[in-house]
XYZ file of C-alpha atoms in Angstrom:
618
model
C -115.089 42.412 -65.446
C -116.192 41.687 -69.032
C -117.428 38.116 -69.735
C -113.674 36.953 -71.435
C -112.036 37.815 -68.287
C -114.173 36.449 -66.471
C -113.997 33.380 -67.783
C -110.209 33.456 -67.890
C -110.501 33.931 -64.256
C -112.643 31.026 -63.863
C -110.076 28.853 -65.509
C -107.248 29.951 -63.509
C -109.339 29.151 -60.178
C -109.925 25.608 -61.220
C -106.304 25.224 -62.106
C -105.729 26.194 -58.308
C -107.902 24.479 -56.811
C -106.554 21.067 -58.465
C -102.882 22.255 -57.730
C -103.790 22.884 -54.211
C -105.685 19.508 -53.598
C -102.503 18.116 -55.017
C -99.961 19.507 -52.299
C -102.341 19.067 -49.966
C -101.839 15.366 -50.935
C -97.949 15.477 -51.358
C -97.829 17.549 -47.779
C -99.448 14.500 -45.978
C -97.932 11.917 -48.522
C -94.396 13.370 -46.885
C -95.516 12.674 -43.049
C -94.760 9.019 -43.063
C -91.199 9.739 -45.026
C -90.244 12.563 -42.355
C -91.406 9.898 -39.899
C -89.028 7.245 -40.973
C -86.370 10.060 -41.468
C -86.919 11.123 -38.450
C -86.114 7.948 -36.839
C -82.286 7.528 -38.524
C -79.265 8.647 -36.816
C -78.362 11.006 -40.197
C -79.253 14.513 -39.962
C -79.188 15.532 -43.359
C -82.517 12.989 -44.944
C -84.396 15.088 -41.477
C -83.838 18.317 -43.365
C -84.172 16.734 -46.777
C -87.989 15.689 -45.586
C -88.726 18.347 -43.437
C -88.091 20.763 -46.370
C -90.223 18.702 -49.369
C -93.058 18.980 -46.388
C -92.433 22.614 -46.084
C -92.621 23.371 -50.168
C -95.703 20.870 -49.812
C -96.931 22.859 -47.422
C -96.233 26.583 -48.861
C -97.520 25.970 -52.148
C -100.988 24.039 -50.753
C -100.998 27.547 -49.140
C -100.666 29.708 -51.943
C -102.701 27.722 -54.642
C -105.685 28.111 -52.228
C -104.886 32.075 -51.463
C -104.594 32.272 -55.488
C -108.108 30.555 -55.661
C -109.282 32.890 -52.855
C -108.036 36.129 -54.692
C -109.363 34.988 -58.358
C -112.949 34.568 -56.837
C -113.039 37.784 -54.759
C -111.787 39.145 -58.031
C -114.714 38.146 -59.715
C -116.723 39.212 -57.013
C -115.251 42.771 -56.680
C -115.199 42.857 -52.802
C -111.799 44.396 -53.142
C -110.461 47.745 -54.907
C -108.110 47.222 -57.914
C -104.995 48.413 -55.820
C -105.167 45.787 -53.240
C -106.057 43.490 -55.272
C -103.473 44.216 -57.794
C -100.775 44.161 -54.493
C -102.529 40.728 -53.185
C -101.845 39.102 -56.589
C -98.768 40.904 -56.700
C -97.240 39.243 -52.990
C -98.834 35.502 -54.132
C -98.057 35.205 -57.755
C -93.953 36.066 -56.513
C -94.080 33.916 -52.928
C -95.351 31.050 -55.087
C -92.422 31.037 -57.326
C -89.334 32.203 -55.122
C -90.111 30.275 -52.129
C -90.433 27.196 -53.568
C -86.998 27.961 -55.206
C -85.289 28.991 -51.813
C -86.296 25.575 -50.407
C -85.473 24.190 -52.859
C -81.818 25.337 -52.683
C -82.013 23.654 -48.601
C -83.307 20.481 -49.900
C -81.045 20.123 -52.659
C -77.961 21.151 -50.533
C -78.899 18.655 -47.734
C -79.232 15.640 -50.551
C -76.117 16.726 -51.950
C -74.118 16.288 -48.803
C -75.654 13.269 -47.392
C -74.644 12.078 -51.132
C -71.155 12.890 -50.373
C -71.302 11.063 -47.401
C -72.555 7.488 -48.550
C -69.973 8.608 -51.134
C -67.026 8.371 -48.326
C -68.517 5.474 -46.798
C -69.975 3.336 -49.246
C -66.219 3.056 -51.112
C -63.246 0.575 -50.859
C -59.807 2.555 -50.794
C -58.014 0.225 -53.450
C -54.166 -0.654 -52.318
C -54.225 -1.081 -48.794
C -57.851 -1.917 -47.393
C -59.479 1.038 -45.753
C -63.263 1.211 -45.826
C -64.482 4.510 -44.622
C -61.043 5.947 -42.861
C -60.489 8.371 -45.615
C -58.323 11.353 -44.647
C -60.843 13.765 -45.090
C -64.727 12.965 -43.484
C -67.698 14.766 -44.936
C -69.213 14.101 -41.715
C -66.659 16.538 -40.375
C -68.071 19.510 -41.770
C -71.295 18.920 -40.878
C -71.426 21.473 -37.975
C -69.924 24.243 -40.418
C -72.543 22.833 -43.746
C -75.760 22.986 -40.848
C -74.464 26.940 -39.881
C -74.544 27.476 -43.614
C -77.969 26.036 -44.059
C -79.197 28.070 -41.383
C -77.147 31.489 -42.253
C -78.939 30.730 -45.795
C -82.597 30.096 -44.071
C -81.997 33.179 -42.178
C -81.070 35.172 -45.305
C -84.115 34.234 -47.521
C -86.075 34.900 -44.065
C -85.030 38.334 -44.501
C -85.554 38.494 -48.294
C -89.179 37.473 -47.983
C -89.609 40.124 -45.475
C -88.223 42.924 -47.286
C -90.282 41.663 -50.137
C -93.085 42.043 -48.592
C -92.657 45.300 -46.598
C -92.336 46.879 -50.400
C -88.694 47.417 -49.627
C -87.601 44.910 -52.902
C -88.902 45.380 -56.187
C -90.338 42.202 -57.792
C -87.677 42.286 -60.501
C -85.035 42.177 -57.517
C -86.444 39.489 -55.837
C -86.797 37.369 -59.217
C -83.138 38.566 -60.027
C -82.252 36.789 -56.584
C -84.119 33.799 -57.484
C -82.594 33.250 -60.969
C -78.630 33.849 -59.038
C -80.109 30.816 -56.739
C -81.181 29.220 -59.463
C -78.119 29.309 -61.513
C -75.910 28.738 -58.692
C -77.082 24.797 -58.572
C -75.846 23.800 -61.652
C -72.249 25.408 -60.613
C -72.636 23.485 -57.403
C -72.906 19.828 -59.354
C -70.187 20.843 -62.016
C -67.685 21.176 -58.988
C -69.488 18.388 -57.389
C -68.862 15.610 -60.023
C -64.987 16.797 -60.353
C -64.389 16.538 -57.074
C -65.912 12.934 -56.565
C -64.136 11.978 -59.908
C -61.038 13.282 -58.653
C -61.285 11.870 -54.886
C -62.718 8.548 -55.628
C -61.390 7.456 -59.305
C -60.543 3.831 -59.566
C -62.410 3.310 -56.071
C -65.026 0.831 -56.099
C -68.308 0.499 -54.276
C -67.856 -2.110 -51.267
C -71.358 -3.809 -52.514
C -74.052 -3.734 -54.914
C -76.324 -2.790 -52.880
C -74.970 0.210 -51.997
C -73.610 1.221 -55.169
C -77.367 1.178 -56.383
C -78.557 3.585 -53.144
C -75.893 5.784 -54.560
C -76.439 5.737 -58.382
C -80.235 6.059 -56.974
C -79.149 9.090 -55.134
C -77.700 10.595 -57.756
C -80.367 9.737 -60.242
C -82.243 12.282 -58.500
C -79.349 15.108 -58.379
C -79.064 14.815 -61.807
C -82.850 15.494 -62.464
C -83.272 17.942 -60.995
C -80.735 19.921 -61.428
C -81.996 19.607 -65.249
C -84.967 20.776 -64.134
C -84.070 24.008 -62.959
C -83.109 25.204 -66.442
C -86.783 25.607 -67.433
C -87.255 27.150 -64.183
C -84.449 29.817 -64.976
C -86.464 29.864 -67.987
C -89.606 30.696 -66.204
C -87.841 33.192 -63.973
C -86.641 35.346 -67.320
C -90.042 35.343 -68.315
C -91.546 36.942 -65.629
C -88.983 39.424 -64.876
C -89.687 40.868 -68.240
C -93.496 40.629 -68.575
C -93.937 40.562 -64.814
C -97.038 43.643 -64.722
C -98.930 41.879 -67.300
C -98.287 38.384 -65.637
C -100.118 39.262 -62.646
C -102.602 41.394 -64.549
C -103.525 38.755 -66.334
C -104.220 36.179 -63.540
C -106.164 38.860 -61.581
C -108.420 39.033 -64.612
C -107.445 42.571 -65.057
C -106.561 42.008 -68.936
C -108.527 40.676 -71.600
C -107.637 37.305 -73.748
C -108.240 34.995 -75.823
C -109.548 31.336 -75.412
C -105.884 30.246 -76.631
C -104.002 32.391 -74.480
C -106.322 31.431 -71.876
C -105.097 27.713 -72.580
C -101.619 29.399 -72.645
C -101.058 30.292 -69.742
C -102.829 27.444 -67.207
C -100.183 25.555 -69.500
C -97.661 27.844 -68.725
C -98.518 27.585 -64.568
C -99.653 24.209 -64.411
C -96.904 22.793 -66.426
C -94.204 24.288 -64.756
C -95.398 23.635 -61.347
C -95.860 19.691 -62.363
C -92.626 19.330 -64.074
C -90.279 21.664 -61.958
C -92.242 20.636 -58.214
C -94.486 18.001 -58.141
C -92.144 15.140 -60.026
C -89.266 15.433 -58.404
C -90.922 15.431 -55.128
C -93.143 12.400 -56.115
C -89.817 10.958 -57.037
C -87.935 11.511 -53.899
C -90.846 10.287 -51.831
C -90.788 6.881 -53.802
C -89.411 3.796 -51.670
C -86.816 2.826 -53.263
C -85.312 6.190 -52.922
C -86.469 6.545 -49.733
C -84.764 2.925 -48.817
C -81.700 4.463 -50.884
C -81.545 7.875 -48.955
C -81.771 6.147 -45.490
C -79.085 3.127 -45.912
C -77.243 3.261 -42.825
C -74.170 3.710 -43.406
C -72.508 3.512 -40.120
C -72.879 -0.459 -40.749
C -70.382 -0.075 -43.396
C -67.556 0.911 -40.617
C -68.550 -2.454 -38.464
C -65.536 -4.119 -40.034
C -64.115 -7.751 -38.658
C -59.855 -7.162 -39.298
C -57.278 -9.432 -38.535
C -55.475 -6.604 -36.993
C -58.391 -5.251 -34.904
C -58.892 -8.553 -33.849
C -58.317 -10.494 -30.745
C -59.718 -13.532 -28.476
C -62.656 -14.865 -29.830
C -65.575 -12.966 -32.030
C -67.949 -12.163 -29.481
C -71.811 -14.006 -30.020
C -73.228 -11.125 -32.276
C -70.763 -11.140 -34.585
C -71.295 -14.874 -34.497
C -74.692 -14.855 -35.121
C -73.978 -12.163 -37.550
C -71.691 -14.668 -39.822
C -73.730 -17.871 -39.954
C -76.926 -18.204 -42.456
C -78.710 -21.929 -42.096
C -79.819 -22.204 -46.115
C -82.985 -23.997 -46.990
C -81.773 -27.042 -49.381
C -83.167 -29.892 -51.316
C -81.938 -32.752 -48.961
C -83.896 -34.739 -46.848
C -82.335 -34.238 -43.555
C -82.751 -30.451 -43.520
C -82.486 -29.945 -39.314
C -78.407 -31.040 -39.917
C -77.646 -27.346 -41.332
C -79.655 -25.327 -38.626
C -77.102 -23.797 -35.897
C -74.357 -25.537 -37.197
C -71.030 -24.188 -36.533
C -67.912 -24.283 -37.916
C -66.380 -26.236 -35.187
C -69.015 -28.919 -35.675
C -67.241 -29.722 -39.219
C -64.318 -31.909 -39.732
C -62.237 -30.734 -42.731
C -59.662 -32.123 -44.546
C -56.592 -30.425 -45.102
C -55.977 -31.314 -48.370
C -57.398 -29.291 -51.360
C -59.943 -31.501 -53.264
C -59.525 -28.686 -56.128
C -57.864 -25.329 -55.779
C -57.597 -22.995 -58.485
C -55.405 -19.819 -57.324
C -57.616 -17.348 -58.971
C -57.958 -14.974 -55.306
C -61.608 -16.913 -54.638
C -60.321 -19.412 -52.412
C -59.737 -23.078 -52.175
C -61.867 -26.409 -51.924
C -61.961 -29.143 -48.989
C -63.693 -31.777 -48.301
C -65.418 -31.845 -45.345
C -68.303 -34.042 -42.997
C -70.384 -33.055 -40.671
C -70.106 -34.627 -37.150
C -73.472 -36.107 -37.407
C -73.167 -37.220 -40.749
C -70.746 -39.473 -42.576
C -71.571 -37.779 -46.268
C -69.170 -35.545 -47.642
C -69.460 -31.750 -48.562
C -67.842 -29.370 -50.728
C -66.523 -26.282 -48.660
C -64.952 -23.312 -50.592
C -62.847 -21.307 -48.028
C -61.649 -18.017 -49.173
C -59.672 -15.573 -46.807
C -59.862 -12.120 -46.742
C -57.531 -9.383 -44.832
C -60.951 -8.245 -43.489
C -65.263 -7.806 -43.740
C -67.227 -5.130 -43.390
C -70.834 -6.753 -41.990
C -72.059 -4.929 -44.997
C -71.139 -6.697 -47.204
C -71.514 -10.122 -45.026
C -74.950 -9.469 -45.332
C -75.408 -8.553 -48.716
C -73.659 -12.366 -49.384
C -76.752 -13.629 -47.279
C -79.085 -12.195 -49.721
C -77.821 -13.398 -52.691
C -77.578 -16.581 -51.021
C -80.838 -16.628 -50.446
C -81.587 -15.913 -54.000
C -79.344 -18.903 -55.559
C -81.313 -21.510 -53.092
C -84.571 -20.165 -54.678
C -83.429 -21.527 -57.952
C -85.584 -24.346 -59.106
C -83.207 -27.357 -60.024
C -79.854 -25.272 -59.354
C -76.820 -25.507 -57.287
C -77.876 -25.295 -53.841
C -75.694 -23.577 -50.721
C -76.017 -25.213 -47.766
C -74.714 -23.003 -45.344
C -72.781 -19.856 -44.907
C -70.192 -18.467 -42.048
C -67.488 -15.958 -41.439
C -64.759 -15.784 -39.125
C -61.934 -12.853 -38.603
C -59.851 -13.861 -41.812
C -62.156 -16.321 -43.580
C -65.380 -16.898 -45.868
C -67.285 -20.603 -45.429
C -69.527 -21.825 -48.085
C -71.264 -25.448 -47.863
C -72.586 -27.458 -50.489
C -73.110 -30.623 -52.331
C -69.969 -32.905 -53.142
C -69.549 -33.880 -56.998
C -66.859 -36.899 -56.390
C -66.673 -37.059 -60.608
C -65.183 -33.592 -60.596
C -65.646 -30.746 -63.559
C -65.668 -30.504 -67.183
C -62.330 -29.477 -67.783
C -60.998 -32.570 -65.294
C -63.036 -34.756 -68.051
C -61.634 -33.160 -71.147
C -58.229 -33.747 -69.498
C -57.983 -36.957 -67.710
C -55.060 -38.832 -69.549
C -53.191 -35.460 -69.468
C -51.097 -33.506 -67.037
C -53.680 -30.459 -66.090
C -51.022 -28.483 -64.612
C -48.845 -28.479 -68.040
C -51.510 -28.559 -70.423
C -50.175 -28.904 -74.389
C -51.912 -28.092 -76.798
C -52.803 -30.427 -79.129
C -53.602 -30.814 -82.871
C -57.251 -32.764 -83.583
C -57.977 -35.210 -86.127
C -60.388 -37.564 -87.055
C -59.443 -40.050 -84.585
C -62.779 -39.508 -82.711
C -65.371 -42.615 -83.179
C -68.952 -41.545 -83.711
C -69.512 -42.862 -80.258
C -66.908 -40.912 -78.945
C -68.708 -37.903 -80.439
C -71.720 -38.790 -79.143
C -71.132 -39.108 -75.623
C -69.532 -35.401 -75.823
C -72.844 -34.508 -77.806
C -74.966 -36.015 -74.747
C -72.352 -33.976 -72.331
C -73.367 -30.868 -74.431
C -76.799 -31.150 -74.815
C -77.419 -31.650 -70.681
C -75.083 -28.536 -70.467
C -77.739 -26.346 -72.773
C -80.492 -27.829 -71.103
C -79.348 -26.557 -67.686
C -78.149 -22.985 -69.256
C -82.000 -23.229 -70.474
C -83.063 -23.693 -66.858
C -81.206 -21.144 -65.626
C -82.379 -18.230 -68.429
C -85.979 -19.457 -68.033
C -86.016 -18.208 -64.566
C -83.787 -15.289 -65.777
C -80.364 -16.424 -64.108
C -77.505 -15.188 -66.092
C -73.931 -16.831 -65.435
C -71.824 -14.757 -67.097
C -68.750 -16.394 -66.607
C -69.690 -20.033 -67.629
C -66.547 -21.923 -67.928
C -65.259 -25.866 -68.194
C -64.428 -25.812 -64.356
C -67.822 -24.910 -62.896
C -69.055 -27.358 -64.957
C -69.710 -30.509 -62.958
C -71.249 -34.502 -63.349
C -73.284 -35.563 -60.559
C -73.357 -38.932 -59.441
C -75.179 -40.298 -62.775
C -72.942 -38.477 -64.595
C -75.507 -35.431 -65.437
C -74.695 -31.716 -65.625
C -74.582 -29.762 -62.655
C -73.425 -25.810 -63.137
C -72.045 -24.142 -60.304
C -70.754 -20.798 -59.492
C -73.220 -18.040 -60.494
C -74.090 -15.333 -58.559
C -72.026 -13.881 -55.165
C -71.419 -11.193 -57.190
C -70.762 -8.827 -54.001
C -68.572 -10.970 -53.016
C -66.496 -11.851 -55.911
C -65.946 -8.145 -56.583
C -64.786 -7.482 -53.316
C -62.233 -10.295 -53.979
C -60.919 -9.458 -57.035
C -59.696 -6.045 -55.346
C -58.576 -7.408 -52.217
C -57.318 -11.100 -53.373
C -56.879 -10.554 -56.915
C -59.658 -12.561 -58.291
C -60.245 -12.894 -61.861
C -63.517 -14.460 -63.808
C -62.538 -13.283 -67.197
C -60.663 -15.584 -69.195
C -60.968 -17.254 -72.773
C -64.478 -18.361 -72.081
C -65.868 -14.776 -71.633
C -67.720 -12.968 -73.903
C -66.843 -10.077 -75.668
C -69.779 -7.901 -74.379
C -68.215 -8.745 -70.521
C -65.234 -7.956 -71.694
C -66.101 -4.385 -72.011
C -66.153 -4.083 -68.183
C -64.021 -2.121 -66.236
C -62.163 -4.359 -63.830
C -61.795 -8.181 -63.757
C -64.898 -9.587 -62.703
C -68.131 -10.021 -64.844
C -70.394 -7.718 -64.114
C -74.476 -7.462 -64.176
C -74.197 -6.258 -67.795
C -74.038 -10.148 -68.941
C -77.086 -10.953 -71.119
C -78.240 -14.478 -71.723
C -76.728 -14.274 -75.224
C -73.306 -13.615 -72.881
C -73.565 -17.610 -71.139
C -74.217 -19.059 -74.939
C -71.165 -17.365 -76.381
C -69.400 -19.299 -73.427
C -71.148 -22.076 -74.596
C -69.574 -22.339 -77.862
C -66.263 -21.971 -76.393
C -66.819 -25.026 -74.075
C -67.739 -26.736 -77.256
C -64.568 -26.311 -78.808
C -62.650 -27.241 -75.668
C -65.113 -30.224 -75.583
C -64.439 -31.212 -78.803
C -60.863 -30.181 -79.201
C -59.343 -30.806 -76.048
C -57.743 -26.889 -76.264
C -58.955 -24.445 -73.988
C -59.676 -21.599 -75.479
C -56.727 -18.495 -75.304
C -55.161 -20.913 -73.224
C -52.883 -18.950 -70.162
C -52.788 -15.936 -72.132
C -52.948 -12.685 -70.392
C -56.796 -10.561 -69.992
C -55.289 -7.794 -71.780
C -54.220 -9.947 -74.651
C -57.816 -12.002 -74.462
C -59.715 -8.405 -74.703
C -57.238 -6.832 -77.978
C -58.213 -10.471 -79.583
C -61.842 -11.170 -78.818
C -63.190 -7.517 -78.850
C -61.363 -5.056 -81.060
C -59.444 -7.901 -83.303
C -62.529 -10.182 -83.109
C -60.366 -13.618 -83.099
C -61.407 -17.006 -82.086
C -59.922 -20.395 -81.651
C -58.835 -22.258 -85.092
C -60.882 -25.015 -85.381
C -59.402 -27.908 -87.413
C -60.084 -28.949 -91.100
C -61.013 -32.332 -90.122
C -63.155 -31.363 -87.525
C -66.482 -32.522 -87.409
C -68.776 -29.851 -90.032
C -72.320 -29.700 -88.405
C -70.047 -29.056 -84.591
C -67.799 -26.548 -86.015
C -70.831 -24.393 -87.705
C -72.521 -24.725 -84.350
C -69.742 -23.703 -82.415
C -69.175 -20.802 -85.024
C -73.082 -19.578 -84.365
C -72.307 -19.872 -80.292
C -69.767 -17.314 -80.597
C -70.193 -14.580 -82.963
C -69.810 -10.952 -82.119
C -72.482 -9.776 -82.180
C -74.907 -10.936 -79.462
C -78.222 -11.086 -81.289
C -76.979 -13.482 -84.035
C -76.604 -16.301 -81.537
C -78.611 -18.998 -81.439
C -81.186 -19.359 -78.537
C -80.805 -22.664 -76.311
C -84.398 -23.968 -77.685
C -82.200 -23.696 -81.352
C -79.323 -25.138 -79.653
C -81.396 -27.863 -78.404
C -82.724 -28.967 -81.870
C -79.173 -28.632 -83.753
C -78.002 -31.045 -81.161
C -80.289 -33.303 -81.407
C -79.876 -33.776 -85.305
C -76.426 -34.248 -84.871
C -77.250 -36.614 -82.458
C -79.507 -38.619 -84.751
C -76.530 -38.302 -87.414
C -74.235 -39.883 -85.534
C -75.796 -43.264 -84.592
């Protein structure tokens, strides 16, 4: 072996020794995910790990028998011919069994992503989470003989391979057939989950992330097997000089050299290595084992009968941390220990309930509870209400929900009492708010007049501020969650819940979209705001509560969403404002809502244009 080959050969070995110590890494990396696998009641994440422990396991293997045969190459303790055949059996096991297990742990991801796919969706019409006429769970018997009529197969291949009964071209022209055959699989993959669940929503966000998670990772790699088809053309054409070259049998250069470690350490990172560091990340392993059996714990009015049984109890009722003094009066309370009044303090029949007043037996002060009905809950999605929950009382200076609880048909949510009701109950107080006219504005305003709706609007940015400072987006800010506190300050309610809000707009009809709404939300699908609102998104709302502040017209007033979307966002309307409207207002209110959503004015900006027309008014 001249000194160039040897050299090459010297190259290669370090190259296999650093891709060995790497799977050797990945392999135990992979214990503690087959561990917590392992543990779940799903069979198909158990394969999914097993397998990426397996292809850890094989290529550790074969890097280090590479390594082996490269330095008894350079040592000559073996005859060209069985050397030639050792490098020969390596160089082809380390690129078609990694493939065939590949196929398993693709497969086995593929149909435990079908399966959160039947679970994890609401059946729109009639209510029917997870009792879908066809179960992927099912065919699970038939999909595990496949797996293992396929494991046997390849079995059979290797074996054949390495008895010198299949050429090496045949055995890469089997691998590039597997290899093509993926793609195929997701093409009839995504029609079919278009076709069976189109215009079927996810029953939470939570789970809708596991999935889109999930199939983050599908989608990956089956892109990735295209340069591994790639790689398989390669060396089914140059395959004798392939493994000539890596047994240092053929002299190169110091570029081709570089070339080729490239060539094998490049396609081994990129094809192997990241998507298994991927699929060994938490959050997809978090994502992979959701359980979703959960999902088919469902509380129904028609399933139900006698009392809920303690569990489910438990289940239901979340004690909130809160900003009064007395916080021991929330902790095990129970619905029974509230006295409610049947009449509606404020009910707005927009599918997310109504609002009582009600006390608590050990204390005379009065509470806002919003009770919204629902044909039925899936625990899911009770739970996934406790989060966010959770999340709005860790809001510094917002809204704060007292308590939470469930029962067979109904939704409970505590909080704080605001006697001096909302904005849009201000705006309208010497009118009939049922049979709202619109009315034309002139300059009958006084400058004091104006300036008390200038001090309303100026609290109202400085709480939007608060809420975008600790990135809280409202997205569907509006003059009824708008209310005064007790000194007649700003208080802005109704953000987050989104879980729950979507679930209500399918099952109750709910609707957050209206006049108010930007046109950026308006681009959703569906009728509630979704997670694509941008801060930009609560200041366009802003403007619009300006005008209705200042004009006494809500925006779009009772006109249809369909009619709201053609104007705002392809016809790019707004409200007239009058002639003899107030000049430095109007341009503000013009900034609040243009289009587009980086030419809007910031609250700090907000802040300061307020101010000066504050200072121009007295």
């Amino acid at each position: 072996m001249d000194d160039n080959v040897q050299e090459s050969a010297y190259l290669l070995s370090i190259a296999y020794l650093l891709l060995g110590l790497i799977f050797i890494f990945l392999a135990l990396y992979s214990i503690p995910c087959l561990w917590k696998a392992w543990k779940c009641r799903q069979f198909f994440p158990k394969v999914f790990y097993l397998f990426i422990l397996a292809i850890c396991c094989d290529q550790a293997t074969y890097q280090l028998l590479y390594l082996y045969e490269v330095i008894t190459a350079i040592k000559k303790e073996k005859d060209d011919q069985s050397q030639t055949e050792s490098f020969r059996i390596i160089f082809f096991q380390t690129i078609y069994v990694p493939d065939a297990i590949f196929f398993v742990i693709y497969f086995s991801l593929f149909w435990q992503f079908l399966i959160m796919m039947h679970h994890g969706r609401i059946k729109t019409g009639s209510i029917d989470i997870g009792k879908r006429n066809w179960n992927p769970e099912q065919g699970n018997s038939k999909v595990r003989l496949i797996l293992y009529l396929y494991i046997i197969g390849q079995a059979i291949v290797i074996w054949q391979f390495m008895a010198q009964e299949l050429s090496p071209k045949a055995i890469m022209i089997c691998d590039i057939a597997v290899n093509a055959s993926v793609p195929i699989i997701v093409i009839i993959m995504v029609l079919y989950l278009n076709i069976k669940f189109s215009g079927s929503p996810f029953v939470s966000n939570r789970y809708e992330k596991s999935n889109n998670k999930i199939q983050q990772l599908l989608w990956i790699w089956i892109l990735l097997r295209i340069p591994q088809l790639a790689v398989n053309v390669i060396v089914v054409v140059y395959n004798d000089d392939l493994i000539a070259l890596m047994g240092g049998k053929l002299e190169v250069t110091f570029i081709e050299q570089l070339l080729l470690i490239l060539f094998i350490v490049g396609d081994i990172i990129i094809v192997q290595i990241i998507p298994v560091l991927m699929a060994m990340s938490n959050s997809f392993l978090s994502a992979l084992l959701l359980d979703h059996i959960k999902i088919n714990q469902i509380i129904s009015v028609e399933a139900f009968s006698g009392d809920m049984d303690q569990q489910q109890q438990t289940q239901g009722i979340v004690p909130t941390k809160n900003t009064t003094k007395d916080y021991s009066l929330f902790i095990n309370l129970k619905l029974k220990d509230l006295e409610i009044n049947d009449r509606q303090f404020f009910r707005k029949y927009n599918g997310f309930g109504e609002i009582k007043i009600a006390t608590l037996q050990k204390d005379s002060q009065k509470y806002a509870l919003r009770v919204v009905q629902f044909k039925e809950l899936s625990t899911f999605l009770i739970d996934e209400t406790k989060q966010e929950i959770q999340t709005i009382n860790n809001i510094r200076k917002g809204y704060k929900l007292f308590w939470f609880d469930c029962n067979e048909s109904s939704i409970y949510l505590l909080s704080k009492f605001y006697p001096n009701s909302n904005l849009n109950n201000f705006i309208h107080k010497n009118t009939d708010i049922g049979n709202e006219q619109i009315k034309v504005i002139t300059t009958s305003y006084t400058n004091k007049q104006l300036s008390i709706r200038v001090n309303i609007a100026t609290d109202l940015i400085k709480e939007i501020q608060n809420l975008h400072d600790q990135n809280i987006i409202h997205g569907h800010l509006n003059s009824n969650n708008v209310l005064f506190t007790d000194k007649f300050k700003i208080k802005i309610v109704d953000y987050g819940l989104r879980a729950i809000k979507k679930y209500a707009s399918l099952v109750n009809g709910y609707c957050n979209k209206n006049g108010f709404t930007a046109p950026e939300c308006l681009n959703d699908r569906g009728s509630v705001v979704s997670q694509m609102a941008i801060k930009e998104s609560d200041i366009y709302s802003f403007g619009m509560i300006l005008y209705h502040l200042f004009t006494e017209t809500a925006p779009f007033f009772n006109m249809p969403q369909k009619d709201i979307v053609q104007l705002v966002k392809e016809q790019q309307s707004r409200p007239k404002i009058p002639e003899s409207f107030n000049s430095n207002i109007a341009t503000l209110i013009r900034c609040c809502w243009q289009q587009e959503p980086f030419k809007r004015p910031n609250s700090s900006q907000i802040l300061q244009t307020l101010k000066q027309i504050s200072e121009s008014l007295e």
